[in-house]
Amino acid sequence: MTYAIFAIVASDVSPSGCSAFTYHQYSYAPYARGPWYQLSEQMIDDASINGGTHPAFPFLTGHGGANQVALYGYLGLRLHPDDTIYIDPNLPPQIPHITYRTLYWHGWPISAWSNYTHTTIKRDSSLAPLASADLLFSNVSIKVQVGQSTASADEATIYYLPLSGELTVPNRMIGSVNTTPGNQVQCHPVYSPDAYEPGQFPISAVDGATSTKWQPSTSDLTSLTVTLSTTAEAGAEEVSGFYFDWSQAPPENLTVIFHDSPIGNPSTVFAAAGSNSTGYRVITSMSNIVQSKPYNAISAEELNVVSIPTANTTTITLDAPVQKARYATLLIAGNQANETAGATVAEWVILGQN
C-alpha cells in the first residue's frame, strides 16, 4: 500500500528516471502469494522471524494501492470538482503499452491507453453513463488539462476531448531524462541470477533514483548485468568511466566486465576464469574500496538539522575510453557495513565519452 503511493508520487514529482516502476514492483511483487497472486500484508509471513506480526491475508488495502498506480501514477489522473479532466501521463520505458481500466468522470465513461510517447483518451461509447451522470457534459467537448500548473510554474496545456473521436496527447517521458548526465544504462533491462533481499530489486540500481537500491542476500561474489547497447549500437559510442552510489553499505571489491553474449551466472564464471576468460573483457577492478563518507556518530546539534542524506560513492575514470559491448556486468563482494547480506547499490552509472 505504501509503496504504491511512493510510485504515484515518484511519477508525479520525479524530474528523471523510472523509480515509479521500481516502487510499483515494490508494491506487489514481495507480497504476492500463490496460487492466485493474492497479497499478504507482510513481505515475510512467518511471525517467528518478522517481529511477531501475523499478517492480514488477503490484504485488500494492498490490492487497492497496487491498482491505483496505473491510473493515478502512469496516467497521472487527478479528480477535481470542476469541469476539467486532469492528466499528466508518464509511462515508464519498461512498459511498452498499457490500456487503463475504464474511469468515470462526472458519470461519463472514459477510456484511455498509452505507449511510451503518447496517450489517447476518448469517451467510451460502448458503455452507458452512470445514472448520476452530469447532463451538462452530454453534448459538449470536455476540457482536458495535461501537465501541472503550480504557483511557481505553469507547464500545463489545455486540450478538448470531442464528443466523438479521440484525443492524443504527449507523455512526459522522464525515463529518457538522465539523472546523471551521460549515463548509458538508465532504465535499461537489468538482470541478476542471485537472490536479493525482499523488495531490493535489480532494477533499483539503474532507475535513476538513489532512494531505491539493489541488495543481494549474500556478501559472497554476486553479479548484476545490464543491457548496455543493442547489437546495432555496439561500438557506436565508447565508455569513459563509471559512477557508483553505494547508499550506506559499500562492497569491499568490485569488477566490471563487458561481454556480447549472455552469461547465465557471471559470478561462477568469473570465479573460475578470473581475467583470463575469452568470453568477456575486464574493464575495471577495485579492491578495498575507500568509503567516501565513513560513519560518524551524529552530534546533538546535527540531530536538529533537516538535510538530505548523502551516501558513499565511487567514481572511476578509465585511462582510455573502451568500446561498448552488448552487456555490462558488475560483480561485487563483501559488505563494509558488516551485514550478512550483500552490499547495497543505489545507482550504477556507465558514462559515455560525452
Short mmCIF file of C-alpha atoms in Angstrom, two decimals:
data_model
loop_
_atom_site.label_atom_id
_atom_site.label_comp_id
_atom_site.label_asym_id
_atom_site.label_seq_id
_atom_site.Cartn_x
_atom_site.Cartn_y
_atom_site.Cartn_z
CA MET A 1 0.00 0.00 0.00
CA THR A 2 2.72 2.47 1.00
CA TYR A 3 4.98 1.67 -1.95
CA ALA A 4 2.03 2.13 -4.33
CA ILE A 5 1.73 5.72 -3.11
CA PHE A 6 5.51 6.07 -3.48
CA ALA A 7 5.10 5.01 -7.13
CA ILE A 8 2.36 7.59 -7.71
CA VAL A 9 4.39 10.35 -6.06
CA ALA A 10 7.57 9.38 -7.95
CA SER A 11 5.70 9.55 -11.25
CA ASP A 12 4.29 12.93 -10.24
CA VAL A 13 7.38 14.75 -8.94
CA SER A 14 10.49 12.99 -10.28
CA PRO A 15 12.23 15.02 -12.99
CA SER A 16 14.12 11.99 -14.34
CA GLY A 17 14.43 8.21 -14.23
CA CYS A 18 11.94 5.42 -13.73
CA SER A 19 11.72 4.90 -9.98
CA ALA A 20 7.90 4.88 -10.29
CA PHE A 21 8.23 1.50 -11.99
CA THR A 22 10.58 0.26 -9.24
CA TYR A 23 8.19 1.32 -6.50
CA HIS A 24 5.33 -0.29 -8.41
CA GLN A 25 7.23 -3.60 -8.21
CA TYR A 26 7.78 -2.97 -4.50
CA SER A 27 4.03 -2.53 -4.02
CA TYR A 28 3.03 -6.05 -5.02
CA ALA A 29 5.83 -8.45 -6.01
CA PRO A 30 7.23 -9.18 -2.48
CA TYR A 31 3.70 -9.59 -1.13
CA ALA A 32 2.11 -11.78 -3.84
CA ARG A 33 1.22 -15.32 -2.81
CA GLY A 34 0.19 -18.26 -4.97
CA PRO A 35 -1.80 -19.77 -6.40
CA TRP A 36 -3.97 -16.71 -7.21
CA TYR A 37 -1.47 -13.90 -6.55
CA GLN A 38 -3.32 -12.51 -3.57
CA LEU A 39 -1.33 -10.06 -1.45
CA SER A 40 -0.12 -10.57 2.09
CA GLU A 41 0.36 -7.66 4.49
CA GLN A 42 3.99 -8.61 5.13
CA MET A 43 6.99 -9.45 2.96
CA ILE A 44 7.74 -12.31 5.39
CA ASP A 45 4.71 -14.23 6.66
CA ASP A 46 6.49 -16.21 9.37
CA ALA A 47 5.64 -14.40 12.62
CA SER A 48 8.59 -16.01 14.39
CA ILE A 49 11.09 -14.11 12.22
CA ASN A 50 9.23 -10.96 11.15
CA GLY A 51 8.84 -9.32 14.54
CA GLY A 52 5.86 -11.30 15.76
CA THR A 53 3.32 -9.96 13.25
CA HIS A 54 0.66 -12.28 11.86
CA PRO A 55 -0.08 -10.60 8.51
CA ALA A 56 -3.54 -9.95 7.13
CA PHE A 57 -4.39 -12.13 4.13
CA PRO A 58 -5.62 -11.33 1.61
CA PHE A 59 -4.52 -7.76 2.25
CA LEU A 60 -7.20 -5.82 0.37
CA THR A 61 -5.66 -2.43 1.14
CA GLY A 62 -2.51 -3.61 -0.64
CA HIS A 63 -4.56 -4.70 -3.65
CA GLY A 64 -6.24 -1.31 -3.74
CA GLY A 65 -2.92 0.52 -3.56
CA ALA A 66 -1.31 -1.51 -6.34
CA ASN A 67 -4.35 -0.98 -8.57
CA GLN A 68 -4.12 2.81 -8.18
CA VAL A 69 -0.64 3.08 -9.68
CA ALA A 70 -1.74 2.81 -13.30
CA LEU A 71 -4.49 5.47 -13.20
CA TYR A 72 -3.05 7.93 -10.70
CA GLY A 73 0.62 7.25 -11.42
CA TYR A 74 1.16 6.44 -15.09
CA LEU A 75 -1.90 8.27 -16.43
CA GLY A 76 -1.48 10.99 -13.81
CA LEU A 77 -5.23 11.29 -13.28
CA ARG A 78 -6.37 13.84 -10.72
CA LEU A 79 -10.02 14.36 -9.81
CA HIS A 80 -11.15 17.92 -9.05
CA PRO A 81 -14.70 19.20 -8.55
CA ASP A 82 -14.75 21.29 -11.73
CA ASP A 83 -15.29 20.91 -15.47
CA THR A 84 -11.81 19.63 -16.41
CA ILE A 85 -10.16 16.24 -16.74
CA TYR A 86 -6.64 16.46 -15.29
CA ILE A 87 -3.97 14.02 -16.52
CA ASP A 88 -0.17 14.07 -16.66
CA PRO A 89 0.82 10.83 -18.43
CA ASN A 90 4.25 9.35 -17.86
CA LEU A 91 4.68 5.68 -18.74
CA PRO A 92 7.95 4.02 -17.63
CA PRO A 93 10.08 2.69 -20.51
CA GLN A 94 9.76 -0.84 -19.11
CA ILE A 95 6.07 -0.83 -20.07
CA PRO A 96 5.67 -0.51 -23.86
CA HIS A 97 1.87 -0.14 -23.80
CA ILE A 98 -0.95 -0.04 -21.29
CA THR A 99 -4.74 0.11 -21.57
CA TYR A 100 -6.23 1.65 -18.44
CA ARG A 101 -9.38 0.35 -16.85
CA THR A 102 -12.42 2.49 -17.63
CA LEU A 103 -12.74 5.55 -15.45
CA TYR A 104 -15.90 7.56 -14.89
CA TRP A 105 -15.69 11.34 -14.97
CA HIS A 106 -18.86 13.14 -13.79
CA GLY A 107 -20.56 9.80 -14.51
CA TRP A 108 -19.33 9.54 -18.14
CA PRO A 109 -17.17 6.53 -19.11
CA ILE A 110 -13.68 7.46 -20.33
CA SER A 111 -11.23 5.04 -21.96
CA ALA A 112 -7.50 5.70 -22.15
CA TRP A 113 -4.35 3.92 -23.30
CA SER A 114 -0.67 4.85 -23.52
CA ASN A 115 2.53 3.88 -25.23
CA TYR A 116 5.82 5.40 -24.10
CA THR A 117 5.47 8.62 -26.09
CA HIS A 118 1.75 9.41 -26.22
CA THR A 119 -1.59 8.83 -24.51
CA THR A 120 -5.00 8.62 -26.14
CA ILE A 121 -8.33 9.17 -24.38
CA LYS A 122 -11.91 9.06 -25.61
CA ARG A 123 -15.46 8.78 -24.41
CA ASP A 124 -16.34 5.11 -24.29
CA SER A 125 -19.47 4.81 -26.43
CA SER A 126 -19.71 1.08 -25.73
CA LEU A 127 -20.64 1.76 -22.09
CA ALA A 128 -23.66 3.58 -20.75
CA PRO A 129 -23.11 6.59 -18.49
CA LEU A 130 -23.96 6.21 -14.84
CA ALA A 131 -27.48 7.11 -13.74
CA SER A 132 -25.94 10.02 -11.86
CA ALA A 133 -24.03 11.36 -14.90
CA ASP A 134 -23.95 15.15 -15.15
CA LEU A 135 -26.11 16.08 -18.16
CA LEU A 136 -24.15 19.32 -18.66
CA PHE A 137 -21.49 17.22 -20.43
CA SER A 138 -23.79 15.07 -22.56
CA ASN A 139 -23.35 17.03 -25.80
CA VAL A 140 -20.23 19.17 -25.35
CA SER A 141 -16.47 18.76 -25.59
CA ILE A 142 -14.71 18.20 -22.28
CA LYS A 143 -11.78 20.35 -21.23
CA VAL A 144 -8.59 18.34 -20.60
CA GLN A 145 -5.54 19.74 -18.80
CA VAL A 146 -2.29 17.89 -19.48
CA GLY A 147 0.64 18.67 -17.22
CA GLN A 148 0.92 20.54 -13.97
CA SER A 149 0.12 24.12 -13.10
CA THR A 150 1.61 25.35 -9.82
CA ALA A 151 2.31 28.65 -8.13
CA SER A 152 5.93 28.54 -9.31
CA ALA A 153 5.48 27.17 -12.83
CA ASP A 154 2.77 26.62 -15.39
CA GLU A 155 3.62 23.58 -17.51
CA ALA A 156 0.03 22.68 -18.36
CA THR A 157 -1.55 22.55 -21.81
CA ILE A 158 -5.29 22.72 -22.43
CA TYR A 159 -6.98 20.37 -24.92
CA TYR A 160 -10.58 19.44 -25.62
CA LEU A 161 -11.95 15.92 -25.78
CA PRO A 162 -14.52 15.82 -28.61
CA LEU A 163 -17.97 14.37 -28.20
CA SER A 164 -16.93 11.53 -30.50
CA GLY A 165 -13.44 10.60 -31.55
CA GLU A 166 -10.12 10.54 -29.73
CA LEU A 167 -7.69 12.98 -28.17
CA THR A 168 -3.97 12.10 -28.28
CA VAL A 169 -1.53 14.00 -26.04
CA PRO A 170 2.24 13.73 -25.41
CA ASN A 171 3.71 11.95 -22.38
CA ARG A 172 6.40 13.48 -20.15
CA MET A 173 8.86 10.60 -20.77
CA ILE A 174 11.06 11.32 -17.77
CA GLY A 175 12.63 7.87 -18.19
CA SER A 176 14.59 9.36 -21.08
CA VAL A 177 15.91 12.20 -18.92
CA ASN A 178 19.21 11.15 -17.33
CA THR A 179 19.58 11.83 -13.61
CA THR A 180 23.34 11.64 -14.18
CA PRO A 181 24.32 13.31 -17.48
CA GLY A 182 25.91 10.89 -19.92
CA ASN A 183 24.50 7.74 -18.28
CA GLN A 184 24.29 4.97 -20.88
CA VAL A 185 22.16 2.48 -18.91
CA GLN A 186 19.45 4.36 -17.03
CA CYS A 187 16.22 2.31 -17.09
CA HIS A 188 17.79 -0.34 -19.34
CA PRO A 189 16.92 -4.03 -18.91
CA VAL A 190 18.81 -5.48 -15.95
CA TYR A 191 19.24 -8.99 -14.54
CA SER A 192 20.79 -10.81 -11.59
CA PRO A 193 20.76 -14.58 -11.09
CA ASP A 194 21.48 -14.13 -7.38
CA ALA A 195 18.93 -13.98 -4.59
CA TYR A 196 18.28 -10.49 -3.25
CA GLU A 197 16.76 -9.08 -0.10
CA PRO A 198 12.94 -8.76 -0.15
CA GLY A 199 11.96 -5.85 -2.38
CA GLN A 200 15.55 -4.83 -3.19
CA PHE A 201 15.16 -5.39 -6.93
CA PRO A 202 17.98 -5.31 -9.52
CA ILE A 203 16.13 -2.55 -11.45
CA SER A 204 16.79 -0.29 -8.46
CA ALA A 205 20.46 0.02 -9.44
CA VAL A 206 19.72 1.65 -12.80
CA ASP A 207 16.42 3.51 -12.30
CA GLY A 208 17.98 6.95 -11.87
CA ALA A 209 16.99 7.27 -8.19
CA THR A 210 19.20 6.86 -5.15
CA SER A 211 16.14 6.28 -2.97
CA THR A 212 15.92 2.70 -4.29
CA LYS A 213 18.67 0.10 -4.10
CA TRP A 214 19.63 -3.44 -5.06
CA GLN A 215 20.97 -5.64 -2.28
CA PRO A 216 21.92 -9.29 -2.82
CA SER A 217 21.21 -11.67 0.04
CA THR A 218 24.84 -12.69 0.42
CA SER A 219 28.11 -10.81 0.69
CA ASP A 220 29.79 -13.50 -1.42
CA LEU A 221 30.54 -12.68 -5.06
CA THR A 222 27.31 -11.63 -6.82
CA SER A 223 26.52 -10.04 -10.16
CA LEU A 224 24.26 -7.53 -11.87
CA THR A 225 24.03 -7.46 -15.68
CA VAL A 226 22.59 -4.56 -17.66
CA THR A 227 21.98 -4.26 -21.40
CA LEU A 228 24.49 -1.62 -22.46
CA SER A 229 23.57 -1.46 -26.14
CA THR A 230 21.76 -3.31 -28.89
CA THR A 231 23.79 -5.26 -31.42
CA ALA A 232 23.39 -2.44 -33.96
CA GLU A 233 24.65 0.15 -31.49
CA ALA A 234 27.60 -1.79 -30.12
CA GLY A 235 30.77 0.18 -30.70
CA ALA A 236 28.90 3.30 -31.79
CA GLU A 237 29.98 5.10 -28.65
CA GLU A 238 32.73 4.37 -26.17
CA VAL A 239 32.60 4.21 -22.37
CA SER A 240 34.77 6.60 -20.38
CA GLY A 241 34.06 5.56 -16.79
CA PHE A 242 31.66 4.54 -14.04
CA TYR A 243 29.92 6.09 -11.06
CA PHE A 244 28.52 4.16 -8.11
CA ASP A 245 26.22 5.26 -5.32
CA TRP A 246 26.51 2.59 -2.63
CA SER A 247 23.93 4.04 -0.23
CA GLN A 248 25.20 3.15 3.26
CA ALA A 249 26.82 -0.26 2.63
CA PRO A 250 29.68 -0.25 0.07
CA PRO A 251 31.21 -3.56 -1.05
CA GLU A 252 34.82 -4.48 -0.39
CA ASN A 253 35.64 -5.21 -4.05
CA LEU A 254 34.17 -4.59 -7.49
CA THR A 255 34.82 -5.68 -11.06
CA VAL A 256 33.10 -4.58 -14.27
CA ILE A 257 33.17 -6.84 -17.32
CA PHE A 258 31.80 -6.31 -20.85
CA HIS A 259 30.51 -9.16 -23.00
CA ASP A 260 28.49 -9.59 -26.20
CA SER A 261 26.85 -12.92 -25.34
CA PRO A 262 24.67 -13.56 -22.27
CA ILE A 263 26.35 -15.20 -19.28
CA GLY A 264 23.92 -17.20 -17.16
CA ASN A 265 25.80 -16.90 -13.88
CA PRO A 266 28.64 -14.38 -14.17
CA SER A 267 29.79 -14.89 -10.56
CA THR A 268 30.50 -18.57 -11.13
CA VAL A 269 32.16 -17.96 -14.50
CA PHE A 270 34.31 -15.13 -13.19
CA ALA A 271 35.33 -17.02 -10.04
CA ALA A 272 36.55 -19.90 -12.22
CA ALA A 273 38.25 -17.93 -15.01
CA GLY A 274 39.18 -14.58 -13.47
CA SER A 275 40.58 -12.18 -16.06
CA ASN A 276 41.69 -15.00 -18.36
CA SER A 277 38.33 -15.75 -19.97
CA THR A 278 37.83 -15.04 -23.67
CA GLY A 279 34.06 -14.69 -23.14
CA TYR A 280 34.31 -11.22 -21.63
CA ARG A 281 36.61 -8.21 -21.14
CA VAL A 282 37.56 -6.99 -17.70
CA ILE A 283 37.11 -3.21 -17.90
CA THR A 284 38.00 -2.23 -14.34
CA SER A 285 38.58 -3.76 -10.92
CA MET A 286 38.91 -2.23 -7.48
CA SER A 287 39.82 -3.80 -4.14
CA ASN A 288 39.44 -2.36 -0.66
CA ILE A 289 37.02 0.32 -1.82
CA VAL A 290 37.53 3.53 0.14
CA GLN A 291 34.43 4.92 1.81
CA SER A 292 33.71 8.48 0.69
CA LYS A 293 31.55 9.02 3.77
CA PRO A 294 32.68 6.86 6.70
CA TYR A 295 30.26 6.50 9.58
CA ASN A 296 30.41 9.22 12.23
CA ALA A 297 28.20 9.36 15.29
CA ILE A 298 25.60 12.12 14.98
CA SER A 299 26.13 15.02 17.34
CA ALA A 300 23.31 16.57 19.34
CA GLU A 301 23.41 19.64 17.08
CA GLU A 302 23.11 17.58 13.92
CA LEU A 303 20.05 15.78 15.24
CA ASN A 304 18.16 19.07 14.97
CA VAL A 305 19.21 19.74 11.35
CA VAL A 306 16.97 18.71 8.47
CA SER A 307 19.13 17.75 5.47
CA ILE A 308 19.23 15.38 2.54
CA PRO A 309 21.40 12.37 3.46
CA THR A 310 24.44 11.64 1.33
CA ALA A 311 25.81 8.21 0.53
CA ASN A 312 29.14 6.55 -0.11
CA THR A 313 30.09 6.96 -3.75
CA THR A 314 32.87 5.82 -6.07
CA THR A 315 33.89 7.39 -9.39
CA ILE A 316 36.13 5.55 -11.85
CA THR A 317 37.58 7.33 -14.88
CA LEU A 318 39.20 4.94 -17.33
CA ASP A 319 42.71 5.68 -18.61
CA ALA A 320 41.32 5.47 -22.14
CA PRO A 321 37.75 5.06 -23.41
CA VAL A 322 36.74 1.48 -24.22
CA GLN A 323 34.38 0.15 -26.84
CA LYS A 324 30.86 -0.72 -25.78
CA ALA A 325 29.64 -4.29 -25.67
CA ARG A 326 26.09 -5.54 -25.65
CA TYR A 327 26.15 -6.30 -21.92
CA ALA A 328 27.93 -4.93 -18.87
CA THR A 329 28.16 -6.91 -15.64
CA LEU A 330 29.02 -5.56 -12.20
CA LEU A 331 30.50 -8.10 -9.78
CA ILE A 332 30.69 -7.15 -6.10
CA ALA A 333 31.83 -8.93 -2.94
CA GLY A 334 31.86 -8.04 0.73
CA ASN A 335 29.86 -5.54 2.76
CA GLN A 336 31.62 -2.78 4.66
CA ALA A 337 28.56 -2.32 6.88
CA ASN A 338 29.37 -5.74 8.37
CA GLU A 339 25.98 -7.18 7.49
CA THR A 340 25.36 -10.79 6.49
CA ALA A 341 23.55 -9.61 3.36
CA GLY A 342 25.47 -8.16 0.43
CA ALA A 343 26.42 -4.57 -0.22
CA THR A 344 23.85 -2.07 -1.49
CA VAL A 345 23.91 -0.49 -4.95
CA ALA A 346 21.62 2.53 -5.20
CA GLU A 347 22.90 3.59 -8.63
CA TRP A 348 25.33 2.16 -11.16
CA VAL A 349 26.11 4.68 -13.89
CA ILE A 350 28.05 3.89 -17.07
CA LEU A 351 29.34 7.08 -18.62
CA GLY A 352 29.76 7.70 -22.34
CA GLN A 353 32.56 9.79 -23.82
CA ASN A 354 30.44 12.93 -23.73
#
